Amino acid sequence: MTEHRPRIYGSDHDDPDPYTTHPGHEYIELHGGPLDGQLLDVTSLTPEERTTGALLITNHGAYGPGGRADYEPSTGEPGRWNWLGDVP
């Protein structure tokens, strides 16, 4: 049986290991939408930015390449951001 490790958002398509987390970094899980299950490195985000969420570039959303997926922190579930929808 193989262990499931989530892909890190923003890793290059030719990255030899796009599933490796780095010590000292903080990650949140993206839930729902085109980036479901991926981890987002939020280490460099300010506390305020962590409360507002992010528009993340994706090629797999409703608007195709260059579109964005809107994620916001989940209420009551730290470490998880939920998908709100796609934007151009």
PDB file of N, CA and C in Angstrom:
ATOM      1  N   MET A   1       0.847  -1.174   0.000  1.00  0.00           N
ATOM      2  CA  MET A   1       0.000   0.000   0.000  1.00  0.00           C
ATOM      3  C   MET A   1       0.894   1.238   0.000  1.00  0.00           C
ATOM      4  N   THR A   2       0.534   2.234  -0.803  1.00  0.00           N
ATOM      5  CA  THR A   2       1.315   3.460  -0.857  1.00  0.00           C
ATOM      6  C   THR A   2       0.674   4.528   0.012  1.00  0.00           C
ATOM      7  N   GLU A   3       1.515   5.359   0.569  1.00  0.00           N
ATOM      8  CA  GLU A   3       1.054   6.454   1.410  1.00  0.00           C
ATOM      9  C   GLU A   3       0.629   7.620   0.525  1.00  0.00           C
ATOM     10  N   HIS A   4      -0.529   8.197   0.815  1.00  0.00           N
ATOM     11  CA  HIS A   4      -0.981   9.372   0.062  1.00  0.00           C
ATOM     12  C   HIS A   4      -0.374  10.615   0.693  1.00  0.00           C
ATOM     13  N   ARG A   5       0.337  11.384  -0.120  1.00  0.00           N
ATOM     14  CA  ARG A   5       0.882  12.660   0.322  1.00  0.00           C
ATOM     15  C   ARG A   5       0.332  13.728  -0.600  1.00  0.00           C
ATOM     16  N   PRO A   6      -0.243  14.784  -0.046  1.00  0.00           N
ATOM     17  CA  PRO A   6      -0.812  15.836  -0.892  1.00  0.00           C
ATOM     18  C   PRO A   6       0.264  16.631  -1.621  1.00  0.00           C
ATOM     19  N   ARG A   7      -0.078  17.071  -2.800  1.00  0.00           N
ATOM     20  CA  ARG A   7       0.800  17.920  -3.610  1.00  0.00           C
ATOM     21  C   ARG A   7       0.872  19.309  -2.973  1.00  0.00           C
ATOM     22  N   ILE A   8       2.025  19.949  -3.092  1.00  0.00           N
ATOM     23  CA  ILE A   8       2.213  21.302  -2.578  1.00  0.00           C
ATOM     24  C   ILE A   8       1.814  22.282  -3.678  1.00  0.00           C
ATOM     25  N   TYR A   9       0.878  23.173  -3.390  1.00  0.00           N
ATOM     26  CA  TYR A   9       0.448  24.168  -4.365  1.00  0.00           C
ATOM     27  C   TYR A   9       1.650  25.002  -4.781  1.00  0.00           C
ATOM     28  N   GLY A  10       1.779  25.233  -6.081  1.00  0.00           N
ATOM     29  CA  GLY A  10       2.854  26.054  -6.609  1.00  0.00           C
ATOM     30  C   GLY A  10       4.102  25.286  -6.981  1.00  0.00           C
ATOM     31  N   SER A  11       4.124  23.971  -6.701  1.00  0.00           N
ATOM     32  CA  SER A  11       5.304  23.202  -7.106  1.00  0.00           C
ATOM     33  C   SER A  11       5.313  23.084  -8.627  1.00  0.00           C
ATOM     34  N   ASP A  12       6.502  23.094  -9.195  1.00  0.00           N
ATOM     35  CA  ASP A  12       6.651  23.011 -10.650  1.00  0.00           C
ATOM     36  C   ASP A  12       6.176  21.669 -11.179  1.00  0.00           C
ATOM     37  N   HIS A  13       5.667  21.672 -12.416  1.00  0.00           N
ATOM     38  CA  HIS A  13       5.184  20.426 -13.014  1.00  0.00           C
ATOM     39  C   HIS A  13       6.306  19.412 -13.192  1.00  0.00           C
ATOM     40  N   ASP A  14       7.551  19.871 -13.285  1.00  0.00           N
ATOM     41  CA  ASP A  14       8.665  18.937 -13.443  1.00  0.00           C
ATOM     42  C   ASP A  14       9.461  18.752 -12.150  1.00  0.00           C
ATOM     43  N   ASP A  15       8.908  19.196 -11.040  1.00  0.00           N
ATOM     44  CA  ASP A  15       9.545  19.013  -9.736  1.00  0.00           C
ATOM     45  C   ASP A  15       9.665  17.516  -9.466  1.00  0.00           C
ATOM     46  N   PRO A  16      10.846  17.020  -9.105  1.00  0.00           N
ATOM     47  CA  PRO A  16      10.998  15.586  -8.869  1.00  0.00           C
ATOM     48  C   PRO A  16      10.187  15.074  -7.671  1.00  0.00           C
ATOM     49  N   ASP A  17       9.870  15.946  -6.731  1.00  0.00           N
ATOM     50  CA  ASP A  17       9.052  15.531  -5.587  1.00  0.00           C
ATOM     51  C   ASP A  17       8.151  16.682  -5.157  1.00  0.00           C
ATOM     52  N   PRO A  18       7.006  16.862  -5.835  1.00  0.00           N
ATOM     53  CA  PRO A  18       6.110  17.977  -5.506  1.00  0.00           C
ATOM     54  C   PRO A  18       5.267  17.725  -4.251  1.00  0.00           C
ATOM     55  N   TYR A  19       5.651  16.721  -3.462  1.00  0.00           N
ATOM     56  CA  TYR A  19       4.875  16.343  -2.276  1.00  0.00           C
ATOM     57  C   TYR A  19       5.648  16.566  -0.979  1.00  0.00           C
ATOM     58  N   THR A  20       6.838  17.136  -1.057  1.00  0.00           N
ATOM     59  CA  THR A  20       7.690  17.271   0.115  1.00  0.00           C
ATOM     60  C   THR A  20       7.431  18.586   0.840  1.00  0.00           C
ATOM     61  N   THR A  21       7.080  18.481   2.117  1.00  0.00           N
ATOM     62  CA  THR A  21       6.955  19.669   2.957  1.00  0.00           C
ATOM     63  C   THR A  21       8.343  19.976   3.536  1.00  0.00           C
ATOM     64  N   HIS A  22       8.528  21.210   3.962  1.00  0.00           N
ATOM     65  CA  HIS A  22       9.828  21.637   4.471  1.00  0.00           C
ATOM     66  C   HIS A  22       9.736  21.945   5.958  1.00  0.00           C
ATOM     67  N   PRO A  23      10.709  21.478   6.734  1.00  0.00           N
ATOM     68  CA  PRO A  23      10.718  21.773   8.170  1.00  0.00           C
ATOM     69  C   PRO A  23      10.682  23.281   8.415  1.00  0.00           C
ATOM     70  N   GLY A  24       9.927  23.682   9.426  1.00  0.00           N
ATOM     71  CA  GLY A  24       9.822  25.090   9.765  1.00  0.00           C
ATOM     72  C   GLY A  24       8.798  25.858   8.950  1.00  0.00           C
ATOM     73  N   HIS A  25       8.153  25.194   7.988  1.00  0.00           N
ATOM     74  CA  HIS A  25       7.113  25.836   7.184  1.00  0.00           C
ATOM     75  C   HIS A  25       5.750  25.425   7.719  1.00  0.00           C
ATOM     76  N   GLU A  26       4.780  26.304   7.525  1.00  0.00           N
ATOM     77  CA  GLU A  26       3.415  26.005   7.947  1.00  0.00           C
ATOM     78  C   GLU A  26       2.542  25.879   6.703  1.00  0.00           C
ATOM     79  N   TYR A  27       1.722  24.834   6.673  1.00  0.00           N
ATOM     80  CA  TYR A  27       0.875  24.546   5.522  1.00  0.00           C
ATOM     81  C   TYR A  27      -0.580  24.466   5.950  1.00  0.00           C
ATOM     82  N   ILE A  28      -1.460  24.816   5.027  1.00  0.00           N
ATOM     83  CA  ILE A  28      -2.888  24.602   5.237  1.00  0.00           C
ATOM     84  C   ILE A  28      -3.388  23.746   4.072  1.00  0.00           C
ATOM     85  N   GLU A  29      -4.467  23.019   4.311  1.00  0.00           N
ATOM     86  CA  GLU A  29      -5.051  22.165   3.280  1.00  0.00           C
ATOM     87  C   GLU A  29      -6.148  22.927   2.546  1.00  0.00           C
ATOM     88  N   LEU A  30      -6.127  22.834   1.215  1.00  0.00           N
ATOM     89  CA  LEU A  30      -7.176  23.441   0.395  1.00  0.00           C
ATOM     90  C   LEU A  30      -8.279  22.408   0.220  1.00  0.00           C
ATOM     91  N   HIS A  31      -9.518  22.821   0.461  1.00  0.00           N
ATOM     92  CA  HIS A  31     -10.647  21.895   0.432  1.00  0.00           C
ATOM     93  C   HIS A  31     -11.670  22.348  -0.603  1.00  0.00           C
ATOM     94  N   GLY A  32     -11.991  21.456  -1.525  1.00  0.00           N
ATOM     95  CA  GLY A  32     -12.966  21.749  -2.563  1.00  0.00           C
ATOM     96  C   GLY A  32     -12.326  22.443  -3.754  1.00  0.00           C
ATOM     97  N   GLY A  33     -13.070  22.543  -4.837  1.00  0.00           N
ATOM     98  CA  GLY A  33     -12.598  23.255  -6.021  1.00  0.00           C
ATOM     99  C   GLY A  33     -11.452  22.579  -6.745  1.00  0.00           C
ATOM    100  N   PRO A  34     -10.829  23.301  -7.663  1.00  0.00           N
ATOM    101  CA  PRO A  34      -9.817  22.705  -8.521  1.00  0.00           C
ATOM    102  C   PRO A  34      -8.508  22.355  -7.808  1.00  0.00           C
ATOM    103  N   LEU A  35      -8.291  22.883  -6.621  1.00  0.00           N
ATOM    104  CA  LEU A  35      -7.046  22.620  -5.895  1.00  0.00           C
ATOM    105  C   LEU A  35      -7.270  21.720  -4.688  1.00  0.00           C
ATOM    106  N   ASP A  36      -8.394  21.050  -4.654  1.00  0.00           N
ATOM    107  CA  ASP A  36      -8.780  20.195  -3.526  1.00  0.00           C
ATOM    108  C   ASP A  36      -7.669  19.229  -3.128  1.00  0.00           C
ATOM    109  N   GLY A  37      -7.351  19.223  -1.852  1.00  0.00           N
ATOM    110  CA  GLY A  37      -6.375  18.303  -1.309  1.00  0.00           C
ATOM    111  C   GLY A  37      -4.941  18.799  -1.340  1.00  0.00           C
ATOM    112  N   GLN A  38      -4.664  19.858  -2.076  1.00  0.00           N
ATOM    113  CA  GLN A  38      -3.300  20.382  -2.110  1.00  0.00           C
ATOM    114  C   GLN A  38      -2.996  21.149  -0.828  1.00  0.00           C
ATOM    115  N   LEU A  39      -1.706  21.267  -0.536  1.00  0.00           N
ATOM    116  CA  LEU A  39      -1.265  22.046   0.614  1.00  0.00           C
ATOM    117  C   LEU A  39      -0.727  23.386   0.135  1.00  0.00           C
ATOM    118  N   LEU A  40      -1.038  24.435   0.871  1.00  0.00           N
ATOM    119  CA  LEU A  40      -0.553  25.776   0.567  1.00  0.00           C
ATOM    120  C   LEU A  40       0.408  26.203   1.672  1.00  0.00           C
ATOM    121  N   ASP A  41       1.615  26.597   1.294  1.00  0.00           N
ATOM    122  CA  ASP A  41       2.603  27.074   2.256  1.00  0.00           C
ATOM    123  C   ASP A  41       2.225  28.507   2.648  1.00  0.00           C
ATOM    124  N   VAL A  42       1.863  28.698   3.901  1.00  0.00           N
ATOM    125  CA  VAL A  42       1.441  30.024   4.380  1.00  0.00           C
ATOM    126  C   VAL A  42       2.484  30.651   5.298  1.00  0.00           C
ATOM    127  N   THR A  43       3.675  30.097   5.295  1.00  0.00           N
ATOM    128  CA  THR A  43       4.741  30.554   6.186  1.00  0.00           C
ATOM    129  C   THR A  43       4.987  32.047   6.078  1.00  0.00           C
ATOM    130  N   SER A  44       5.008  32.585   4.864  1.00  0.00           N
ATOM    131  CA  SER A  44       5.347  33.998   4.675  1.00  0.00           C
ATOM    132  C   SER A  44       4.151  34.938   4.774  1.00  0.00           C
ATOM    133  N   LEU A  45       2.955  34.403   4.981  1.00  0.00           N
ATOM    134  CA  LEU A  45       1.774  35.260   5.100  1.00  0.00           C
ATOM    135  C   LEU A  45       1.684  35.876   6.497  1.00  0.00           C
ATOM    136  N   THR A  46       1.235  37.125   6.544  1.00  0.00           N
ATOM    137  CA  THR A  46       1.030  37.784   7.831  1.00  0.00           C
ATOM    138  C   THR A  46      -0.213  37.183   8.489  1.00  0.00           C
ATOM    139  N   PRO A  47      -0.371  37.389   9.797  1.00  0.00           N
ATOM    140  CA  PRO A  47      -1.597  36.908  10.455  1.00  0.00           C
ATOM    141  C   PRO A  47      -2.871  37.449   9.785  1.00  0.00           C
ATOM    142  N   GLU A  48      -2.844  38.718   9.350  1.00  0.00           N
ATOM    143  CA  GLU A  48      -4.013  39.289   8.677  1.00  0.00           C
ATOM    144  C   GLU A  48      -4.289  38.575   7.354  1.00  0.00           C
ATOM    145  N   GLU A  49      -3.236  38.333   6.576  1.00  0.00           N
ATOM    146  CA  GLU A  49      -3.407  37.642   5.298  1.00  0.00           C
ATOM    147  C   GLU A  49      -3.957  36.226   5.501  1.00  0.00           C
ATOM    148  N   ARG A  50      -3.585  35.620   6.586  1.00  0.00           N
ATOM    149  CA  ARG A  50      -4.080  34.257   6.867  1.00  0.00           C
ATOM    150  C   ARG A  50      -5.571  34.243   7.206  1.00  0.00           C
ATOM    151  N   THR A  51      -6.109  35.381   7.606  1.00  0.00           N
ATOM    152  CA  THR A  51      -7.540  35.441   7.919  1.00  0.00           C
ATOM    153  C   THR A  51      -8.383  35.827   6.716  1.00  0.00           C
ATOM    154  N   THR A  52      -7.754  36.327   5.643  1.00  0.00           N
ATOM    155  CA  THR A  52      -8.524  36.778   4.480  1.00  0.00           C
ATOM    156  C   THR A  52      -8.567  35.766   3.350  1.00  0.00           C
ATOM    157  N   GLY A  53      -7.664  34.780   3.365  1.00  0.00           N
ATOM    158  CA  GLY A  53      -7.659  33.802   2.289  1.00  0.00           C
ATOM    159  C   GLY A  53      -6.845  34.280   1.106  1.00  0.00           C
ATOM    160  N   ALA A  54      -7.076  33.639  -0.055  1.00  0.00           N
ATOM    161  CA  ALA A  54      -6.259  33.968  -1.227  1.00  0.00           C
ATOM    162  C   ALA A  54      -6.966  33.582  -2.521  1.00  0.00           C
ATOM    163  N   LEU A  55      -6.620  34.305  -3.579  1.00  0.00           N
ATOM    164  CA  LEU A  55      -7.014  33.942  -4.937  1.00  0.00           C
ATOM    165  C   LEU A  55      -5.808  33.234  -5.543  1.00  0.00           C
ATOM    166  N   LEU A  56      -5.932  31.948  -5.806  1.00  0.00           N
ATOM    167  CA  LEU A  56      -4.806  31.134  -6.248  1.00  0.00           C
ATOM    168  C   LEU A  56      -4.933  30.795  -7.730  1.00  0.00           C
ATOM    169  N   ILE A  57      -3.871  31.016  -8.470  1.00  0.00           N
ATOM    170  CA  ILE A  57      -3.864  30.730  -9.904  1.00  0.00           C
ATOM    171  C   ILE A  57      -4.002  29.229 -10.131  1.00  0.00           C
ATOM    172  N   THR A  58      -4.870  28.879 -11.089  1.00  0.00           N
ATOM    173  CA  THR A  58      -5.051  27.473 -11.449  1.00  0.00           C
ATOM    174  C   THR A  58      -5.398  27.360 -12.929  1.00  0.00           C
ATOM    175  N   ASN A  59      -4.956  26.293 -13.536  1.00  0.00           N
ATOM    176  CA  ASN A  59      -5.309  25.998 -14.928  1.00  0.00           C
ATOM    177  C   ASN A  59      -6.560  25.133 -15.019  1.00  0.00           C
ATOM    178  N   HIS A  60      -7.061  24.686 -13.876  1.00  0.00           N
ATOM    179  CA  HIS A  60      -8.142  23.702 -13.861  1.00  0.00           C
ATOM    180  C   HIS A  60      -9.479  24.252 -13.386  1.00  0.00           C
ATOM    181  N   GLY A  61      -9.600  25.553 -13.256  1.00  0.00           N
ATOM    182  CA  GLY A  61     -10.849  26.149 -12.807  1.00  0.00           C
ATOM    183  C   GLY A  61     -11.784  26.456 -13.960  1.00  0.00           C
ATOM    184  N   ALA A  62     -12.873  27.109 -13.656  1.00  0.00           N
ATOM    185  CA  ALA A  62     -13.899  27.437 -14.643  1.00  0.00           C
ATOM    186  C   ALA A  62     -13.404  28.370 -15.742  1.00  0.00           C
ATOM    187  N   TYR A  63     -12.337  29.133 -15.479  1.00  0.00           N
ATOM    188  CA  TYR A  63     -11.861  30.107 -16.448  1.00  0.00           C
ATOM    189  C   TYR A  63     -10.590  29.665 -17.173  1.00  0.00           C
ATOM    190  N   GLY A  64     -10.203  28.406 -16.993  1.00  0.00           N
ATOM    191  CA  GLY A  64      -9.048  27.868 -17.707  1.00  0.00           C
ATOM    192  C   GLY A  64      -7.740  28.460 -17.226  1.00  0.00           C
ATOM    193  N   PRO A  65      -6.692  28.315 -18.049  1.00  0.00           N
ATOM    194  CA  PRO A  65      -5.366  28.787 -17.661  1.00  0.00           C
ATOM    195  C   PRO A  65      -5.371  30.261 -17.265  1.00  0.00           C
ATOM    196  N   GLY A  66      -4.768  30.539 -16.126  1.00  0.00           N
ATOM    197  CA  GLY A  66      -4.701  31.913 -15.636  1.00  0.00           C
ATOM    198  C   GLY A  66      -5.863  32.316 -14.764  1.00  0.00           C
ATOM    199  N   GLY A  67      -6.899  31.488 -14.703  1.00  0.00           N
ATOM    200  CA  GLY A  67      -8.018  31.779 -13.807  1.00  0.00           C
ATOM    201  C   GLY A  67      -7.587  31.584 -12.359  1.00  0.00           C
ATOM    202  N   ARG A  68      -8.432  32.015 -11.467  1.00  0.00           N
ATOM    203  CA  ARG A  68      -8.097  31.896 -10.049  1.00  0.00           C
ATOM    204  C   ARG A  68      -9.202  31.194  -9.280  1.00  0.00           C
ATOM    205  N   ALA A  69      -8.768  30.484  -8.246  1.00  0.00           N
ATOM    206  CA  ALA A  69      -9.691  29.834  -7.331  1.00  0.00           C
ATOM    207  C   ALA A  69      -9.647  30.612  -6.018  1.00  0.00           C
ATOM    208  N   ASP A  70     -10.811  30.957  -5.510  1.00  0.00           N
ATOM    209  CA  ASP A  70     -10.928  31.753  -4.292  1.00  0.00           C
ATOM    210  C   ASP A  70     -11.075  30.821  -3.089  1.00  0.00           C
ATOM    211  N   TYR A  71     -10.121  30.913  -2.163  1.00  0.00           N
ATOM    212  CA  TYR A  71     -10.152  30.095  -0.944  1.00  0.00           C
ATOM    213  C   TYR A  71     -10.132  31.008   0.267  1.00  0.00           C
ATOM    214  N   GLU A  72     -10.891  30.619   1.294  1.00  0.00           N
ATOM    215  CA  GLU A  72     -10.902  31.380   2.547  1.00  0.00           C
ATOM    216  C   GLU A  72     -10.782  30.412   3.715  1.00  0.00           C
ATOM    217  N   PRO A  73     -10.274  30.896   4.855  1.00  0.00           N
ATOM    218  CA  PRO A  73     -10.129  30.032   6.020  1.00  0.00           C
ATOM    219  C   PRO A  73     -11.467  29.433   6.441  1.00  0.00           C
ATOM    220  N   SER A  74     -11.419  28.193   6.834  1.00  0.00           N
ATOM    221  CA  SER A  74     -12.602  27.486   7.305  1.00  0.00           C
ATOM    222  C   SER A  74     -12.896  27.902   8.742  1.00  0.00           C
ATOM    223  N   THR A  75     -14.149  28.217   9.021  1.00  0.00           N
ATOM    224  CA  THR A  75     -14.504  28.547  10.402  1.00  0.00           C
ATOM    225  C   THR A  75     -14.560  27.248  11.198  1.00  0.00           C
ATOM    226  N   GLY A  76     -13.873  27.238  12.308  1.00  0.00           N
ATOM    227  CA  GLY A  76     -13.890  26.077  13.184  1.00  0.00           C
ATOM    228  C   GLY A  76     -12.930  24.959  12.796  1.00  0.00           C
ATOM    229  N   GLU A  77     -12.213  25.111  11.686  1.00  0.00           N
ATOM    230  CA  GLU A  77     -11.253  24.080  11.280  1.00  0.00           C
ATOM    231  C   GLU A  77      -9.919  24.734  10.921  1.00  0.00           C
ATOM    232  N   PRO A  78      -9.096  25.008  11.923  1.00  0.00           N
ATOM    233  CA  PRO A  78      -7.796  25.605  11.627  1.00  0.00           C
ATOM    234  C   PRO A  78      -6.990  24.678  10.714  1.00  0.00           C
ATOM    235  N   GLY A  79      -6.187  25.267   9.877  1.00  0.00           N
ATOM    236  CA  GLY A  79      -5.369  24.462   8.982  1.00  0.00           C
ATOM    237  C   GLY A  79      -6.066  24.059   7.702  1.00  0.00           C
ATOM    238  N   ARG A  80      -7.242  24.633   7.468  1.00  0.00           N
ATOM    239  CA  ARG A  80      -7.995  24.291   6.254  1.00  0.00           C
ATOM    240  C   ARG A  80      -8.636  25.544   5.676  1.00  0.00           C
ATOM    241  N   TRP A  81      -8.540  25.688   4.346  1.00  0.00           N
ATOM    242  CA  TRP A  81      -9.238  26.756   3.642  1.00  0.00           C
ATOM    243  C   TRP A  81     -10.219  26.128   2.663  1.00  0.00           C
ATOM    244  N   ASN A  82     -11.410  26.693   2.605  1.00  0.00           N
ATOM    245  CA  ASN A  82     -12.469  26.182   1.736  1.00  0.00           C
ATOM    246  C   ASN A  82     -12.586  27.010   0.454  1.00  0.00           C
ATOM    247  N   TRP A  83     -12.931  26.331  -0.605  1.00  0.00           N
ATOM    248  CA  TRP A  83     -13.130  26.941  -1.915  1.00  0.00           C
ATOM    249  C   TRP A  83     -14.451  27.695  -1.941  1.00  0.00           C
ATOM    250  N   LEU A  84     -14.415  28.933  -2.457  1.00  0.00           N
ATOM    251  CA  LEU A  84     -15.632  29.736  -2.598  1.00  0.00           C
ATOM    252  C   LEU A  84     -16.131  29.781  -4.043  1.00  0.00           C
ATOM    253  N   GLY A  85     -15.222  29.596  -4.990  1.00  0.00           N
ATOM    254  CA  GLY A  85     -15.578  29.660  -6.401  1.00  0.00           C
ATOM    255  C   GLY A  85     -14.392  30.108  -7.220  1.00  0.00           C
ATOM    256  N   ASP A  86     -14.597  30.189  -8.531  1.00  0.00           N
ATOM    257  CA  ASP A  86     -13.542  30.606  -9.441  1.00  0.00           C
ATOM    258  C   ASP A  86     -13.812  32.021  -9.937  1.00  0.00           C
ATOM    259  N   VAL A  87     -12.736  32.727 -10.224  1.00  0.00           N
ATOM    260  CA  VAL A  87     -12.838  34.077 -10.789  1.00  0.00           C
ATOM    261  C   VAL A  87     -11.870  34.196 -11.960  1.00  0.00           C
ATOM    262  N   PRO A  88     -12.194  35.066 -12.936  1.00  0.00           N
ATOM    263  CA  PRO A  88     -11.294  35.198 -14.094  1.00  0.00           C
ATOM    264  C   PRO A  88      -9.950  35.801 -13.719  1.00  0.00           C
TER     265      PRO A  88
END
